[in-house]
Amino acid sequence: MNKIKIMSENLANKIAAGEVVEKCVSVIKELVENSIDAGSKNIKIELLECGIKEMKVTDDGTGMNSEDAKTAFLPHATSKLINEDDLFHISSLGFRGEALPSVASISEVTLKTSTGDVGTVVNIKGGVIQKIEAGDARVGTVVTVSNLFYNTPARLKHLGSLYSELANITNYIHKIALSHNNISFTLINDGKVLFETDGSGNQLKVIKEIYGLDTTKKMIEISASNDDYEINGYISMPEVTKSNRNHLITLVNGRVVRNTDLNRVINEAYHTYKPEDKYPIVVINIWVDPTLIDVNIHPTKMDIKFSKFEALKELIDTEIKSKLNSIRLIPKVEVKKEKTPVIQEQTLELEREESKAFKIEDDTSDYKASLILNKEEYDEPIKIEEDTKKIPEMYPVGLVKGTYIICQNELGMYMIDQHAAKERVNYEHYLRMLGNPKNDSIEMLFPITIEFPYNEFLIIKENLDILRNMNFTVEELGTNTLLFRAHPTWLPQGYEEAAIRKICDLITIKEKSFSVEKFNESIAIILSCKLAIKANENISHSEMETLIDSLRQCKNPYTCPHGRPTVIFYSNYELEKMFKRAM
Ligand code: ZN
Ligand code: ZN
């Protein structure tokens, strides 16, 4: 039976509307996903000049008979979709197959394929079949696409630089390898292997191929479920961060999807564990009954809507927070083995190029990681031991530069940033206080009057309830002044006016979607910093002890509320290694 079916024109039009080949990666996507649907176990992607000269995809899938081979690159042929229902449920990977004719119309294509009998070789140029011959009987398909846009020079100009084309392809192959970890992918450019997975079905191994061994050691396994959703995957420890969201990867029923709401949920679960403008590496697999999702398949992306999103949000949020909360997150100083990493000549070349042309590209980090061929041995999937005590007991030895407290215990040596640590302690304290509606207030001996610019005064006047709910006694005085008679007890002595001004500042900039929790959190962060011991301030031995003690009581003692680390650990072994006492 022919595997390719001609689909209804109606559907074809629907799909073709958004169907454009824009970049080399569009072609690669098309070919690779066809290979996946053909049941391939090994898919090799070979590029010449980052794909601009030639792209070749070799698979060991079922192959096509000669009838299918002849129609594969003609319009409206697809083996994937028969009706719109399939589209809705993404029961197949999508409508790929439909773009093959588009690809063929703007390039030179050679298709070699066989189901095990005599094979077929088809040559197409500009969408017109040039030649059909018998080929060898190797089962599988090889498609070579060369000279993309040769007949549409105007579009050729729209291709990015060699490096951005390669970065896009690399990024795509990373994601497809994550979602299909039982298939082995090999990506080669100009004869050099850039990325290779073993198809063993182990997602963590794919993560290692993308990000390298050091990062993979810092990935934490997650797994949780509720009535509607099941999630599993890996999240990075907060010390591993990236400067963009591209490394928040979500898969739904095995397909990589993009969903800004999911990204927000993941990012917010890391709140105060990392700096605001940094993002973790996260790979989350979501499993759900397909009837609970609505998929909008677009040639360049796959967006998705969830019914019962709140349940999913809750599941992800709780699981990430509880994992971050349950493991020891003290960054550990590790002595690197003295060896130069194997960096291909090409990498250096690319990095040089990158500094010129690559600045605006999103995915340089992926891309670089893939070029550094990490040949280190890979052991067992990483399990991080859980420990209920977050920071072990430790004893201060002294203070360096009025800023870093040196501590020790039987495990090794610790450095604590006294400002960051105090900030964390303060932050959790204020958050607790702000969350407690039964705070007492104190009458001030000398009431505080604060004058505001009129526009700000109007906003604050409208929001006096916020201040009153916090247990301030406040009244209007004249046209632009507030009189504060009492303040909540937790407001630190000597800083009353400064603190009130900060709170009023926050009220004037409060967003439309005001939430008390977020507001309290902002206040807690601002006050925590303002009232923490500064760097370059010498504190006594007993003050150090008190600080360490309070830090150990914290829910998240590892970072300040801005996400900077509070403690760094040097194990005995690392110390000995550094001094070459241990080899
Ligand atoms: Zn600070
Ligand atoms: Zn801070």
Coordinates of N, CA and C and ligand atoms in Angstrom, one line a residue, residues 419 423 529 562 564, ligand 1:
H419 N 26.6 40.5 53.6 CA 25.4 41.3 53.2 C 24.3 40.5 52.6
E423 N 20.7 39.9 54.2 CA 19.5 40.3 53.3 C 18.5 39.1 53.3
C529 N 17.4 44.7 51.9 CA 18.7 45.2 51.5 C 19.1 46.4 52.3
H562 N 17.8 38.7 45.8 CA 18.1 39.1 44.4 C 18.7 37.9 43.7
R564 N 21.6 36.2 44.5 CA 23.0 36.0 44.6 C 23.3 34.9 45.7
Ligands
ZN1 ZN 21.6 44.4 48.8

